[in-house]
Coordinates of C-alpha atoms in Angstrom, one line a residue:
M276 CA 14.5 -26.7 -10.8
E277 CA 12.9 -29.4 -8.6
E278 CA 15.9 -29.4 -6.3
F279 CA 15.7 -25.6 -6.0
T280 CA 12.0 -25.8 -5.1
S281 CA 12.8 -28.5 -2.5
V282 CA 15.4 -26.3 -0.9
L283 CA 12.9 -23.4 -0.7
F284 CA 10.2 -25.6 0.9
L285 CA 12.7 -27.0 3.4
L286 CA 14.0 -23.6 4.3
R287 CA 10.5 -22.2 4.9
A288 CA 9.6 -25.3 7.0
R289 CA 12.7 -24.8 9.2
I290 CA 11.9 -21.1 9.7
I291 CA 8.3 -21.9 10.7
D292 CA 9.3 -24.8 13.1
R293 CA 11.9 -22.6 14.9
G294 CA 9.4 -19.9 15.6
F295 CA 10.7 -17.1 13.4
Y296 CA 7.5 -16.9 11.3
F297 CA 5.8 -13.7 12.3
T298 CA 2.1 -13.9 12.9
L299 CA -0.6 -11.6 14.1
N300 CA -3.4 -13.8 15.6
M301 CA -6.5 -11.7 16.5
E302 CA -7.4 -14.0 19.4
E303 CA -4.0 -14.7 20.9
K304 CA -1.9 -11.5 20.3
S305 CA -2.8 -8.7 22.6
A306 CA -1.1 -6.2 20.3
W307 CA -3.5 -6.9 17.5
P308 CA -6.3 -4.5 18.7
V309 CA -3.8 -1.7 18.9
I310 CA -2.6 -2.3 15.3
S311 CA -6.1 -2.6 14.0
N312 CA -7.1 0.7 15.7
L313 CA -4.0 2.3 14.3
Q314 CA -5.0 1.2 10.8
N315 CA -8.5 2.6 11.2
L316 CA -7.1 5.9 12.3
L317 CA -4.7 6.1 9.4
M318 CA -7.6 5.2 7.0
L319 CA -9.7 8.0 8.5
G320 CA -6.9 10.5 8.3
A321 CA -6.2 9.5 4.7
G322 CA -9.8 9.8 3.8
V323 CA -10.0 13.4 5.2
V324 CA -6.8 14.3 3.2
L325 CA -8.2 12.9 -0.1
V326 CA -11.7 14.4 0.3
S327 CA -10.3 17.8 1.3
S328 CA -7.8 17.8 -1.6
G329 CA -10.5 16.7 -4.0
L330 CA -12.8 19.5 -2.9
L331 CA -10.1 22.1 -3.3
K332 CA -9.4 20.8 -6.8
M333 CA -13.0 20.8 -7.8
I334 CA -13.5 24.4 -6.5
S335 CA -10.4 25.5 -8.3
A336 CA -11.6 23.9 -11.5
A337 CA -14.8 26.0 -11.4
G338 CA -12.8 29.2 -11.1
T339 CA -11.9 31.7 -13.8
A340 CA -8.1 32.2 -13.2
R341 CA -6.0 32.5 -16.4
S342 CA -3.7 29.8 -15.1
L343 CA -6.5 27.2 -15.5
H344 CA -6.1 27.5 -19.2
E345 CA -2.4 26.7 -19.1
L346 CA -1.2 23.2 -20.0
D347 CA 0.1 20.8 -17.4
P348 CA 3.5 19.5 -18.6
V349 CA 2.8 15.9 -17.5
T350 CA -0.7 15.2 -18.7
E351 CA -1.0 17.9 -21.4
L352 CA -4.4 18.8 -20.0
T353 CA -5.3 22.3 -19.0
Y354 CA -5.0 22.8 -15.3
G355 CA -8.8 23.3 -15.2
Q356 CA -9.3 19.9 -16.7
L357 CA -6.6 18.3 -14.6
Y358 CA -8.2 19.7 -11.4
G359 CA -11.6 18.4 -12.4
V360 CA -10.4 14.8 -13.2
A361 CA -8.0 14.6 -10.2
G362 CA -10.5 16.2 -7.8
A363 CA -13.3 13.7 -8.8
T364 CA -10.9 10.8 -8.5
E365 CA -9.8 11.9 -5.0
L366 CA -13.3 12.4 -3.9
L367 CA -14.2 8.9 -5.0
A368 CA -11.1 7.4 -3.3
G369 CA -11.8 9.3 -0.1
S370 CA -15.4 8.3 -0.1
C371 CA -14.3 4.7 -0.5
L372 CA -12.1 4.9 2.6
F373 CA -15.1 6.2 4.6
L374 CA -17.9 4.1 3.2
C375 CA -16.4 0.8 2.1
S376 CA -16.6 -2.1 4.6
N377 CA -13.9 -4.2 3.0
A378 CA -10.6 -3.2 4.6
W379 CA -8.5 -4.9 1.8
V380 CA -10.3 -2.9 -0.9
K381 CA -9.6 0.3 1.0
A382 CA -5.9 -0.5 1.4
C383 CA -5.6 -1.2 -2.3
V384 CA -7.5 2.0 -3.2
L385 CA -5.3 4.1 -1.0
S386 CA -2.2 2.5 -2.3
W387 CA -3.2 3.1 -5.9
T388 CA -4.0 6.7 -5.2
T389 CA -0.8 7.3 -3.4
L390 CA 1.3 5.7 -6.2
S391 CA -0.5 8.0 -8.7
F392 CA 0.6 11.0 -6.7
V393 CA 4.2 9.7 -6.5
A394 CA 4.3 9.0 -10.2
Y395 CA 3.0 12.4 -11.1
R396 CA 5.6 14.1 -9.0
V397 CA 8.3 12.0 -10.5
F398 CA 7.2 12.8 -14.1
L399 CA 6.8 16.5 -13.1
A400 CA 10.4 16.6 -11.8
A401 CA 11.6 14.8 -15.0
A402 CA 9.8 17.4 -17.2
G403 CA 11.8 20.2 -15.5
G404 CA 10.8 23.8 -15.8
G405 CA 10.9 24.4 -12.0
K406 CA 7.2 23.9 -11.6
T407 CA 5.9 22.6 -8.3
C408 CA 3.0 20.2 -7.8
S409 CA -0.4 22.0 -7.5
C410 CA -1.8 19.2 -5.4
L411 CA -4.0 21.6 -3.4
G412 CA -5.5 23.3 -6.5
R413 CA -5.6 27.1 -6.3
A414 CA -6.0 27.2 -2.6
T415 CA -2.6 29.0 -2.5
D416 CA -4.4 32.1 -4.1
W417 CA -6.7 32.3 -1.1
W418 CA -4.3 31.4 1.7
P419 CA -0.9 33.3 1.7
W420 CA 0.7 31.0 4.4
L421 CA -0.1 28.0 2.3
A422 CA 1.4 29.7 -0.8
A423 CA 4.7 30.1 1.2
H424 CA 4.8 26.5 2.4
E425 CA 3.0 24.6 -0.3
E426 CA 5.8 22.2 -1.2
S427 CA 6.5 21.3 2.5
V428 CA 2.8 20.7 3.1
T429 CA 2.2 18.6 0.0
L430 CA 5.3 16.5 0.7
G431 CA 4.2 16.0 4.3
L432 CA 0.7 14.9 3.1
L433 CA 2.2 12.5 0.6
A434 CA 4.5 11.0 3.2
F435 CA 1.5 10.5 5.5
L436 CA -0.5 8.8 2.7
S437 CA 2.5 6.6 1.8
C438 CA 2.9 5.4 5.4
S439 CA -0.9 4.9 5.8
S440 CA -1.1 2.8 2.6
G441 CA 2.0 0.7 3.5
V442 CA 0.8 -0.1 7.0
S443 CA -2.7 -0.9 5.8
L444 CA -1.4 -3.3 3.1
I445 CA 0.9 -5.1 5.6
V446 CA -1.8 -5.5 8.2
Q447 CA -4.4 -6.7 5.6
W448 CA -1.9 -9.2 4.1
R449 CA -1.2 -10.7 7.6
M450 CA -4.9 -10.8 8.3
R451 CA -5.6 -12.7 5.1
A452 CA -2.8 -15.2 6.0
E453 CA -4.4 -15.7 9.4
I454 CA -7.9 -16.2 8.0
H455 CA -6.6 -18.9 5.7
P456 CA -4.1 -20.9 7.9
E457 CA -4.7 -24.1 6.0
S458 CA -2.4 -22.8 3.2
E459 CA 0.5 -22.6 5.7
S460 CA -0.3 -26.1 7.0
R461 CA -0.2 -27.4 3.5
T462 CA 3.1 -25.8 2.8
R463 CA 4.5 -27.2 6.0
G464 CA 3.3 -30.7 5.2
M465 CA 4.8 -30.5 1.7
A466 CA 8.1 -29.3 3.1
H467 CA 8.2 -32.1 5.7
G468 CA 7.3 -34.7 3.0
L469 CA 10.2 -33.4 0.8
E470 CA 12.6 -33.5 3.7
R471 CA 11.6 -37.1 4.5
G472 CA 12.0 -38.0 0.9
Q473 CA 15.4 -36.6 0.7
R474 CA 16.5 -38.4 3.8
T475 CA 15.2 -41.7 2.4
S476 CA 17.0 -41.2 -0.9
E477 CA 20.3 -40.6 1.0
L478 CA 20.1 -43.9 2.8
P479 CA 22.4 -46.6 1.3
D480 CA 20.8 -49.4 -0.7
A481 CA 21.1 -52.6 1.3
G482 CA 21.0 -54.7 -1.9
S483 CA 23.9 -52.9 -3.4
H484 CA 26.2 -54.2 -0.7
G485 CA 25.1 -57.8 -0.9

């Protein structure tokens, strides 16, 4: 196990020393402002999507349609209850994207919300029955065009949220690595120490040839 760990440290040290270690330094890389602005735009767009979707669900939950009393095949809640819970959650998540100052927290909130959407659609497909995801509440009752394109619209929004969360997590992970560079220097020092130790152990013992 120790030899395997040594190999990993040596491999990482060689990658770092040969310049293949990808970094995004806010002071030295001119591309960083562009990436940061892109992340902010994606977060803004995701917040608009979540707040809009949450409002549609909350308005739908307050309606009187008979379908609101039907059971959802995944959660076994009535659609009225499901719209209320999901709508409140999306409003909270969207508000976090607008109001929270911690970009890492926002990236995690967006990723958790997106994964929840994906998981729901997977379980809905596994449940069968030919039902589609009512991600926009009962807005399809008010807007005929949306009723005809509901699946395409919801899949497009889910793809946008997935891309936004992925980009945000990657950018924040690299930022955290740049803010704490001492961890990389410690790793590099340990790797070089292991490499020197291995080279020393491979040298022949002069006393054994005497």
